[in-house]
XYZ file of N, CA and C in Angstrom:
669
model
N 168.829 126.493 121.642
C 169.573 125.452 120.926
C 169.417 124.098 121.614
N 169.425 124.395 122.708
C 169.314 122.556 123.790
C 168.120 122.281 123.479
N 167.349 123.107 123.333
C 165.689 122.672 123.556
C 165.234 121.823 122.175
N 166.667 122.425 121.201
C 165.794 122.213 119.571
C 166.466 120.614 119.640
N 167.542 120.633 120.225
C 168.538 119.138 120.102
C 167.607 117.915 121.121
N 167.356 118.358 122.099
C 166.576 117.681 122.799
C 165.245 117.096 121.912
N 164.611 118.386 121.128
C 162.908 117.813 120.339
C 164.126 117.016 119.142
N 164.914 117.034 118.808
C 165.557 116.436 117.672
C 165.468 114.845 118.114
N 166.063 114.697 119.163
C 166.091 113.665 119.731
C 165.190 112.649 120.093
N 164.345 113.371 120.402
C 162.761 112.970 121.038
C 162.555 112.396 119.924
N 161.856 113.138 118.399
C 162.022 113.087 117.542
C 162.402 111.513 116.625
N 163.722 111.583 116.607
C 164.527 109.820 116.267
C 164.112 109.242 117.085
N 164.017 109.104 118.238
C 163.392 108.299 119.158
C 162.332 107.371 118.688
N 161.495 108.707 118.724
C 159.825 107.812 118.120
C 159.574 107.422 116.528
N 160.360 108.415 116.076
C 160.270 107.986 114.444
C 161.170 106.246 114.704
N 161.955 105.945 115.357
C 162.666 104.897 115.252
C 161.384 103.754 115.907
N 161.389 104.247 117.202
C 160.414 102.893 117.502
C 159.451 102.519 117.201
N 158.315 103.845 116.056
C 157.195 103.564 115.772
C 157.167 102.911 114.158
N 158.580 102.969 113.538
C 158.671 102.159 112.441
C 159.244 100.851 112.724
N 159.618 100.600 114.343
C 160.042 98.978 114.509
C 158.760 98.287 114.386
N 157.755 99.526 115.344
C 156.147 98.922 115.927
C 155.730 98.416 115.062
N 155.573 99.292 113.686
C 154.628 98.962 112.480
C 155.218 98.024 111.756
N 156.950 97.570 111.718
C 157.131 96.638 110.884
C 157.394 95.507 111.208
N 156.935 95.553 112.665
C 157.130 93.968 113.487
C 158.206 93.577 114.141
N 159.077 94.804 114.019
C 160.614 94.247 114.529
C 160.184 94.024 116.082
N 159.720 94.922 116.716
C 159.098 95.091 117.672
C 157.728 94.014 117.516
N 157.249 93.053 118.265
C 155.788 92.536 118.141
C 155.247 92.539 119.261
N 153.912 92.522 118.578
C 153.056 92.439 119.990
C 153.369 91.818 121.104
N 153.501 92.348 122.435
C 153.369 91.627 123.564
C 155.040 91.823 124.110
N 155.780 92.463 123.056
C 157.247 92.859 123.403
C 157.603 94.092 124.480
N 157.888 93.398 125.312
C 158.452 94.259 126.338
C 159.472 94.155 127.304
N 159.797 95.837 127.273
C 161.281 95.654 127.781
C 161.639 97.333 128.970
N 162.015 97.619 130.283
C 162.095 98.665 130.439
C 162.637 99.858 129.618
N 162.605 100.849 130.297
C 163.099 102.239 129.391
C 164.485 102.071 129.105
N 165.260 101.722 130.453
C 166.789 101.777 130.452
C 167.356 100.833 128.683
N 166.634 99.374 128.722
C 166.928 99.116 127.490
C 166.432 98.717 126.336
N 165.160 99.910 126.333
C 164.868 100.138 125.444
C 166.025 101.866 125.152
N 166.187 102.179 125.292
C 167.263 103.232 125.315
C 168.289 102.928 125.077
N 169.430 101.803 125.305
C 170.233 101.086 125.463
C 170.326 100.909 124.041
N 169.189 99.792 123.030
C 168.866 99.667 122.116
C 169.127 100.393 120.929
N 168.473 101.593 121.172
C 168.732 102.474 120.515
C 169.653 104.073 120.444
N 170.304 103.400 121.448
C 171.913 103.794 121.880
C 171.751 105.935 122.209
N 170.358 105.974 122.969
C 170.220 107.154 123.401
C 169.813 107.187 124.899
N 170.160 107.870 125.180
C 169.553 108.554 126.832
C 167.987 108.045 127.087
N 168.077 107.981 128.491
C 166.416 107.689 128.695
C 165.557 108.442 128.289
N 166.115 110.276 128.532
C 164.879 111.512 128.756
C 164.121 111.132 126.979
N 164.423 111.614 126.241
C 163.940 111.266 124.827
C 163.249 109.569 124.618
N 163.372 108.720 124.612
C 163.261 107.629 124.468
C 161.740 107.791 125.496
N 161.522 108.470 126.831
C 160.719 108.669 127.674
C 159.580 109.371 126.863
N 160.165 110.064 126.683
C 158.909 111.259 125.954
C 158.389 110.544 124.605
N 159.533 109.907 123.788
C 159.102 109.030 122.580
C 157.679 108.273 122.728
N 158.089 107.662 124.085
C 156.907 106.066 124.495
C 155.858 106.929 125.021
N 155.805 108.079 125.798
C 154.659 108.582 126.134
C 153.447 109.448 125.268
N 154.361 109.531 123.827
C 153.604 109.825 121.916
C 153.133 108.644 121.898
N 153.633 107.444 122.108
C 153.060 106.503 121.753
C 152.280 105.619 122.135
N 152.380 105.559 123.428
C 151.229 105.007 124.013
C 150.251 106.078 124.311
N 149.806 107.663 123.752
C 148.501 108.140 123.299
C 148.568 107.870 121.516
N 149.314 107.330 121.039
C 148.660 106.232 119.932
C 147.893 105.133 119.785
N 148.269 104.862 121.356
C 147.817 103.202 121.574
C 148.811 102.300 120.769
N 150.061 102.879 120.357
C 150.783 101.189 119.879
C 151.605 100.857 120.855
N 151.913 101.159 122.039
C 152.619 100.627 123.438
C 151.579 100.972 125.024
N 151.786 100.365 125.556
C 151.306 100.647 127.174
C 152.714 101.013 127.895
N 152.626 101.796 128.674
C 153.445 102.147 129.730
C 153.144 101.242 131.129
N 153.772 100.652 131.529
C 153.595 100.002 132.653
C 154.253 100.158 133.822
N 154.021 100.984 135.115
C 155.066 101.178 136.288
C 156.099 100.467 136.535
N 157.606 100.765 136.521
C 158.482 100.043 136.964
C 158.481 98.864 136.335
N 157.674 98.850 134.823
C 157.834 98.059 133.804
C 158.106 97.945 132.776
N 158.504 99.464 132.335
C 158.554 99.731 131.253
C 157.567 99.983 130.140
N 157.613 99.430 128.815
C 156.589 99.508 128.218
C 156.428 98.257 127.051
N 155.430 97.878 126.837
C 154.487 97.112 126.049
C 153.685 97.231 124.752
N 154.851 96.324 123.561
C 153.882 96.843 122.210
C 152.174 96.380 122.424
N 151.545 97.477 122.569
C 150.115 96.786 122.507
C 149.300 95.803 120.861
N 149.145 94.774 121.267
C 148.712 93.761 120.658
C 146.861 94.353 119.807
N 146.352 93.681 118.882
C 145.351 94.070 118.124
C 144.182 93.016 118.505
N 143.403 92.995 118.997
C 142.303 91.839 118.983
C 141.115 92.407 118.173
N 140.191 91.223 118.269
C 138.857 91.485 117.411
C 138.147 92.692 117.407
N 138.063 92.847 119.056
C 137.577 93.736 119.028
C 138.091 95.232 118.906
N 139.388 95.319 119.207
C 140.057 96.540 118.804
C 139.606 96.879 117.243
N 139.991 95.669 116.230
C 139.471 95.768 114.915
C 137.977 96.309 114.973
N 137.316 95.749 115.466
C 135.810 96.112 115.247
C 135.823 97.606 115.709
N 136.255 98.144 116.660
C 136.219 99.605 117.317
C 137.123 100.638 116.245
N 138.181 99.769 115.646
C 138.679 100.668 114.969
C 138.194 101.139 113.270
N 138.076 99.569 112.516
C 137.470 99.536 111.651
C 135.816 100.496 111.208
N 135.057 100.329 113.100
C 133.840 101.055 112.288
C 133.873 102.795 112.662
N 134.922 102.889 113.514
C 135.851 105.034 113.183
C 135.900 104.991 112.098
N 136.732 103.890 111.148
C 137.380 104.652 110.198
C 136.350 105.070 109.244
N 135.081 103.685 108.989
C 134.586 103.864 108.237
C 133.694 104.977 107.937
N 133.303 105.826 109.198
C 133.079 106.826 109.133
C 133.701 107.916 109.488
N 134.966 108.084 109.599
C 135.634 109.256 109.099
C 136.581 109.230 107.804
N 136.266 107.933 107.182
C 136.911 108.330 105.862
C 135.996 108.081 104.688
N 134.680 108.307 105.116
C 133.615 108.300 104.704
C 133.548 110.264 104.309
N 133.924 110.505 105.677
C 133.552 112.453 105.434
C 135.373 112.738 104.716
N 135.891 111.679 104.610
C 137.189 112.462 104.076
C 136.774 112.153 102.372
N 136.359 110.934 102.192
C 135.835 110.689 100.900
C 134.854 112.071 100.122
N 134.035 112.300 101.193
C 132.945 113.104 100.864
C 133.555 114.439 100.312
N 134.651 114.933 101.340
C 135.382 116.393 101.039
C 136.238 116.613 100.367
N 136.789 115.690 99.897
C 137.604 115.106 98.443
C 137.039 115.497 97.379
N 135.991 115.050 97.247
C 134.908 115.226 96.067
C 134.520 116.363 95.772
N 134.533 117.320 96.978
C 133.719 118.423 96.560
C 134.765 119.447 96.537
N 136.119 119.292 96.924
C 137.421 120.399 96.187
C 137.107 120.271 94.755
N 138.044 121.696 94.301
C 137.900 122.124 92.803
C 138.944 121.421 91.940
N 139.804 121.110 92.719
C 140.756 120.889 91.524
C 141.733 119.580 92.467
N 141.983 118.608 91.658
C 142.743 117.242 92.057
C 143.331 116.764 91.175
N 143.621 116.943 90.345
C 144.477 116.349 89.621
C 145.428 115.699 89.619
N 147.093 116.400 89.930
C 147.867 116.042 90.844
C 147.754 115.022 91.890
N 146.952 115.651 93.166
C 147.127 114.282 93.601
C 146.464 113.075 93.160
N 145.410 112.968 92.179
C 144.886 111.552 91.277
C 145.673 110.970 90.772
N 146.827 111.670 90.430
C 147.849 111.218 89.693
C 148.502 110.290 91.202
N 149.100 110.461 91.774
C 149.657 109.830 92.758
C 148.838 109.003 93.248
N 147.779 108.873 93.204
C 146.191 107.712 93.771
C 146.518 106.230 92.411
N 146.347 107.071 91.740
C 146.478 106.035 90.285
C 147.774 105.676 90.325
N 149.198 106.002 90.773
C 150.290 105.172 90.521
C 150.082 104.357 91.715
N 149.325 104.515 92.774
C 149.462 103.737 93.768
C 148.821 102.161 93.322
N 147.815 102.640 93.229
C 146.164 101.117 92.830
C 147.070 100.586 91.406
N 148.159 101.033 90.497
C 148.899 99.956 89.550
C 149.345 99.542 89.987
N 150.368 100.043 91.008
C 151.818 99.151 92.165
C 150.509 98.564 92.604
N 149.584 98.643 93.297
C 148.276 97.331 93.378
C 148.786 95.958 92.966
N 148.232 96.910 91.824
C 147.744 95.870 90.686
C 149.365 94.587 90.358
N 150.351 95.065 90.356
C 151.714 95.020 89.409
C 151.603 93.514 90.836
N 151.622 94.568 91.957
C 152.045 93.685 93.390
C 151.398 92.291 93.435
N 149.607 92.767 92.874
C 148.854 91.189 93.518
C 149.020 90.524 92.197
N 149.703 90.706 90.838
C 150.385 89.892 89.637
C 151.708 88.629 90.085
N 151.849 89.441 90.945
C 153.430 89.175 91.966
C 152.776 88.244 92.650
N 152.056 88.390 93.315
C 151.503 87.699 94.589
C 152.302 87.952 95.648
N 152.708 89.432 95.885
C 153.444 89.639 96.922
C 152.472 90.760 97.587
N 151.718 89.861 99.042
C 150.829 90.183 99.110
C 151.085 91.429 100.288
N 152.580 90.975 100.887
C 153.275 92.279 101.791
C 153.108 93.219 101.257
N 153.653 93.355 99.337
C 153.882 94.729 99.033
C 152.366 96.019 98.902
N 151.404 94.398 98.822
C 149.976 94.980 98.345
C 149.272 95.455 99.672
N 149.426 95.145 101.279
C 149.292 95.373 102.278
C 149.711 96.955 102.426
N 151.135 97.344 102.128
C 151.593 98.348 102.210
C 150.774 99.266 101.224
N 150.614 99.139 99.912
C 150.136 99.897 99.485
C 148.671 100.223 99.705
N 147.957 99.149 100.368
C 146.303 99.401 100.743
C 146.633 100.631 101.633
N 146.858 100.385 102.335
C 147.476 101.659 103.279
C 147.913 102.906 103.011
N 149.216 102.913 101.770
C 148.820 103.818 101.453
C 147.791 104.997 100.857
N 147.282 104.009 100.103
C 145.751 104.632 99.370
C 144.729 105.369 99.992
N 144.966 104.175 101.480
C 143.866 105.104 102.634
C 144.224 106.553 102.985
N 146.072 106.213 103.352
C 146.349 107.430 104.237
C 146.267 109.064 102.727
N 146.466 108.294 101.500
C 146.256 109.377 100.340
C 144.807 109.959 100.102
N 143.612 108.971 100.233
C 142.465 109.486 100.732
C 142.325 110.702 101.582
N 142.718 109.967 102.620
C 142.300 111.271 103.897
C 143.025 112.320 103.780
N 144.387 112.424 102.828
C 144.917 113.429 102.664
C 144.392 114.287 101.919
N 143.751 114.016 100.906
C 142.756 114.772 99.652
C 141.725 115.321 100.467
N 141.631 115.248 101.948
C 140.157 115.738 102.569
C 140.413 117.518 102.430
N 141.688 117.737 102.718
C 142.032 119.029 103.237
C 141.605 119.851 104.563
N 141.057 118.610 105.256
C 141.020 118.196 106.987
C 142.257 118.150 107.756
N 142.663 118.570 107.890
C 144.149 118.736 108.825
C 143.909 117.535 109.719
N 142.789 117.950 110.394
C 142.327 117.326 112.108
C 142.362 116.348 111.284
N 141.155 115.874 110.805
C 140.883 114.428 109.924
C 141.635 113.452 109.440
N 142.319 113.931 108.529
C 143.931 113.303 108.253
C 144.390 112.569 109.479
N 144.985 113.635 110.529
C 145.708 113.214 111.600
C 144.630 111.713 112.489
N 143.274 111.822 112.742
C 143.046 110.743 112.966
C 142.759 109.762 112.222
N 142.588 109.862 110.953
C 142.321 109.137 110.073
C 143.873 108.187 110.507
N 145.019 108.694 110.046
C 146.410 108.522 109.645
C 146.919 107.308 110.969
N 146.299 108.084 112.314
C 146.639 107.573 113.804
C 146.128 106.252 113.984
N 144.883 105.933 113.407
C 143.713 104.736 113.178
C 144.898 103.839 112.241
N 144.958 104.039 111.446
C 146.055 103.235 110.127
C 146.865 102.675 111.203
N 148.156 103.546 111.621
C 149.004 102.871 112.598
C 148.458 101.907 113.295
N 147.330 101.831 114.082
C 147.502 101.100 114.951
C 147.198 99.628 114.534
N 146.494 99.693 113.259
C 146.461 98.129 112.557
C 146.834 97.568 110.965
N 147.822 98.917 110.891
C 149.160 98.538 110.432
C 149.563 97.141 110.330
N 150.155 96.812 111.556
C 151.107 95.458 111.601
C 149.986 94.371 111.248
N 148.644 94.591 112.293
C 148.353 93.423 112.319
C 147.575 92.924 110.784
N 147.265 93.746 110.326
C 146.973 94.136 108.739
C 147.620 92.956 108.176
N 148.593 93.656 107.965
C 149.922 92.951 107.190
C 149.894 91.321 107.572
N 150.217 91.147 108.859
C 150.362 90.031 109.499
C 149.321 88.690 108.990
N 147.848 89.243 109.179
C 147.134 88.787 108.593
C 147.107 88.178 106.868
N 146.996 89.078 106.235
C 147.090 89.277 104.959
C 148.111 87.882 104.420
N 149.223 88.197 104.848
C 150.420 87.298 104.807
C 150.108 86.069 105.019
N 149.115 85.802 106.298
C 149.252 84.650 106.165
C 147.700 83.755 105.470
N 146.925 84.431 105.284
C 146.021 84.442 104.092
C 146.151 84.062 102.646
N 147.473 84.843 102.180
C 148.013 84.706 100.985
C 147.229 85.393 100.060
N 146.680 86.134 100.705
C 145.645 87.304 99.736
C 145.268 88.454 100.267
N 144.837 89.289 99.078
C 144.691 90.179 99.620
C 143.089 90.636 100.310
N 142.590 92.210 101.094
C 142.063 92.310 101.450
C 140.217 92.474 100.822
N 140.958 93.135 99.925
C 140.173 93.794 98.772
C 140.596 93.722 97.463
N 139.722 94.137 96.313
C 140.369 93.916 94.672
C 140.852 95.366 94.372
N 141.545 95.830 93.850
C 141.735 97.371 93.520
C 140.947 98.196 92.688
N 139.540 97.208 92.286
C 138.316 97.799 91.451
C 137.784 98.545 92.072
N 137.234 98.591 93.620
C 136.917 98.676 94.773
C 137.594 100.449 94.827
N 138.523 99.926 94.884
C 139.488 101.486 94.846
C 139.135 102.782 93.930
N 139.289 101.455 92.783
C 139.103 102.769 91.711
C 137.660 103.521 91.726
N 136.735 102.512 92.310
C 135.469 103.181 92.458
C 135.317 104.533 93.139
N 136.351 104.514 94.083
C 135.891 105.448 95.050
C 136.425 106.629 94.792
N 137.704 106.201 93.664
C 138.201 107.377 93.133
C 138.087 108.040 92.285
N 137.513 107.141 91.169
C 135.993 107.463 90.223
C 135.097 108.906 90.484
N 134.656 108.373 91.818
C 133.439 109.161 92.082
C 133.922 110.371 92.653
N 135.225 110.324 93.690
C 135.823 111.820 93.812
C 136.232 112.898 92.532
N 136.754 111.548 91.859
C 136.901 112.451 90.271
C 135.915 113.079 89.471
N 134.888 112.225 89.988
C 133.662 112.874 89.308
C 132.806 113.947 90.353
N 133.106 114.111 91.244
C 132.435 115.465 92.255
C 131.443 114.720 92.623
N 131.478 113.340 92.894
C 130.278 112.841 93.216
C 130.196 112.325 94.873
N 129.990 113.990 95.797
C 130.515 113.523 96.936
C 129.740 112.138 97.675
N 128.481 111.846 97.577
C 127.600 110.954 98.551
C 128.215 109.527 97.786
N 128.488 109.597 96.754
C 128.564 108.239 96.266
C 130.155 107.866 96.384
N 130.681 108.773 96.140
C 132.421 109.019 97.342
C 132.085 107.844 98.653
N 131.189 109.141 99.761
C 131.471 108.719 100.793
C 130.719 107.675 101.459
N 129.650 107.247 100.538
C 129.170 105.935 100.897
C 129.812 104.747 99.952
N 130.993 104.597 99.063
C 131.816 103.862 98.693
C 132.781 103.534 100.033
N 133.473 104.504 100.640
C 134.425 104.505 101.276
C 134.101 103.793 102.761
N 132.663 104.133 102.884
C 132.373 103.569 104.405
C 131.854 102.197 104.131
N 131.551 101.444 102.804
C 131.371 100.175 103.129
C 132.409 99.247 102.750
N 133.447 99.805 101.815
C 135.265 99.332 101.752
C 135.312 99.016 102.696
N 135.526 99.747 103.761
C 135.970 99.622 105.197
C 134.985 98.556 105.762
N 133.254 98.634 105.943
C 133.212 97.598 106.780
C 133.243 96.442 106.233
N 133.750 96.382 104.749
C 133.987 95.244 104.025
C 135.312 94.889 104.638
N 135.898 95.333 104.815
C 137.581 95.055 105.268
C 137.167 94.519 106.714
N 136.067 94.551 107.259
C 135.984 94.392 108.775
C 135.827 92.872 108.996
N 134.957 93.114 108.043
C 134.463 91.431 108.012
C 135.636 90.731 107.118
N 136.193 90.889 106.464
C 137.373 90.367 105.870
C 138.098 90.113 107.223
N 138.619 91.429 107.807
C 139.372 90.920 108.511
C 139.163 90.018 110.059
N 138.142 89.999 110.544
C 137.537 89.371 111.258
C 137.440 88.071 111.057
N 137.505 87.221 110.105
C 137.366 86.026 109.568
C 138.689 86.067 109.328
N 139.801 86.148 108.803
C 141.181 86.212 108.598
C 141.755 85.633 110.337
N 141.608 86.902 111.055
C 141.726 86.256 112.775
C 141.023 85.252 113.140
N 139.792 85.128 112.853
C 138.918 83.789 113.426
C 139.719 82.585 112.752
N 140.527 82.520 111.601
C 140.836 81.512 111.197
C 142.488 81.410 111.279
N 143.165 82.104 111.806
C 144.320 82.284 112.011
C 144.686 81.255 113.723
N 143.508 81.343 113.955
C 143.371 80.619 115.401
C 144.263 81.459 116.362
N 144.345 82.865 116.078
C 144.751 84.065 117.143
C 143.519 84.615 117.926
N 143.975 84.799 119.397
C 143.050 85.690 119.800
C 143.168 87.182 119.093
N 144.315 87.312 119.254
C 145.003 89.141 119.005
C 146.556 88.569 118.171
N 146.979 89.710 117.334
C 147.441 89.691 116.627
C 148.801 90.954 116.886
C-alpha cells in the first residue's frame, strides 16, 4: 500500500511539472532547488525527486548539484537533432500505419483533428493550431502499433512542445497547411505504405526549415 501511494505521488509530481514545462508556466532557463520546487507544489521532496529525475532523462530539465534543477531551453541545434529523429521515425510509423488492416476508427479521430486545424487557422488562433499539429503527430505514431516507437516518437514531441508553440505565436502563423496532413493520411488510408512514409519524413524536414528561420528571425539564440 505505501509503495502504491508513494508511485501515486511520484506520479502528480511529474504529471504536474511536465504540463507546467510544456505550457510555459515553467520557462526555459527556470530554476529553482528541490526544497521549492516541492514547496510549490505543496509535496515532500522524495516524489518531486524522482519526478525531476523522469525528467531530466526526457531532457526537459537538468539536474544540477546543490542546484537543483533547470527547465532545459531549445536551440537550433537541438531542433536540427531533434527534427531530423523524428523525421525518420515517423517516417517508419507512417509506413506501419499503412500497412495495418483496418483504421477506421482511428481516421476518424485524425480527421476531427486536421478540421479543429482547419476551424483554428479560420480563427487565426495560431496557439490552438500549434496544439493540434501536435496532436496529429502524436495520433500518427500511435496508428504505428509500435509501442517502443510511439514512446519515442511521443518523448521527441515534448521536448519541442513549448518552443513550437512559442515560435509559432510569435510568427502569427502557422507551421504547415493541413493539406500537407491530409496527404499523409490519404496515403495511410490508401495502404500506400512508401508514399506514407516518404510524405511524413519530408513534413518534418519541412517543419525544420520552417522552424529554423522562425528562430533565426525571432533574434533568439534558444527558445
Amino acid at each position: 500500500m505505501l509503495a502504491k501511494v508513494k508511485s501515486t505521488r511520484v506520479e502528480s509530481a511529474y504529471d504536474r511539472l511536465k504540463d507546467e514545462i510544456l505550457r510555459g508556466i515553467l520557462p526555459p532557463g527556470y530554476q529553482a532547488p528541490e526544497p521549492d520546487i516541492a514547496q510549490r507544489l505543496g509535496m515532500s521532496r522524495t516524489p518531486v525527486r524522482e519526478a525531476l529525475i523522469r525528467l531530466e532523462a526526457e531532457r526537459l530539465v537538468d539536474l544540477i548539484p546543490r542546484r537543483g534543477a533547470r527547465v532545459v531551453a531549445i536551440s537550433q541545434k537541438d531542433f536540427r537533432e531533434i527534427f531530423e529523429i523524428l523525421a525518420v521515425l515517423e517516417s517508419l510509423a507512417a509506413d506501419a500505419a499503412a500497412r495495418l488492416d483496418s483504421l477506421s476508427d482511428p481516421l476518424q479521430d485524425i480527421h476531427r483533428v486536421m478540421e479543429d486545424g482547419e476551424t483554428a487557422l479560420r480563427a487565426n488562433d495560431i496557439a490552438a493550431w500549434a496544439h493540434l499539429d501536435d496532436t496529429f503527430h502524436r495520433l500518427i505514431a500511435g496508428l504505428s502499433g509500435n509501442d517502443r516507437l510511439n514512446t519515442e516518437i511521443c518523448g521527441l514531441l515534448d521536448q519541442v512542445f513549448r518552443a513550437n508553440a512559442v515560435l509559432l505565436r510569435l510568427n502569427k502563423a502557422p507551421a504547415a497547411r493541413e493539406t500537407t496532413h491530409c496527404k499523409i493520411v490519404e496515403a495511410i488510408a490508401a495502404g500506400e505504405a512508401q508514399q506514407a512514409a516518404d510524405l511524413a519524413k519530408a513534413h518534418r524536414l519541412s517543419g525544420l526549415k520552417t522552424m529554423n528561420v522562425l528562430l533565426a528571425n525571432s533574434g533568439l539564440s534558444q527558445v
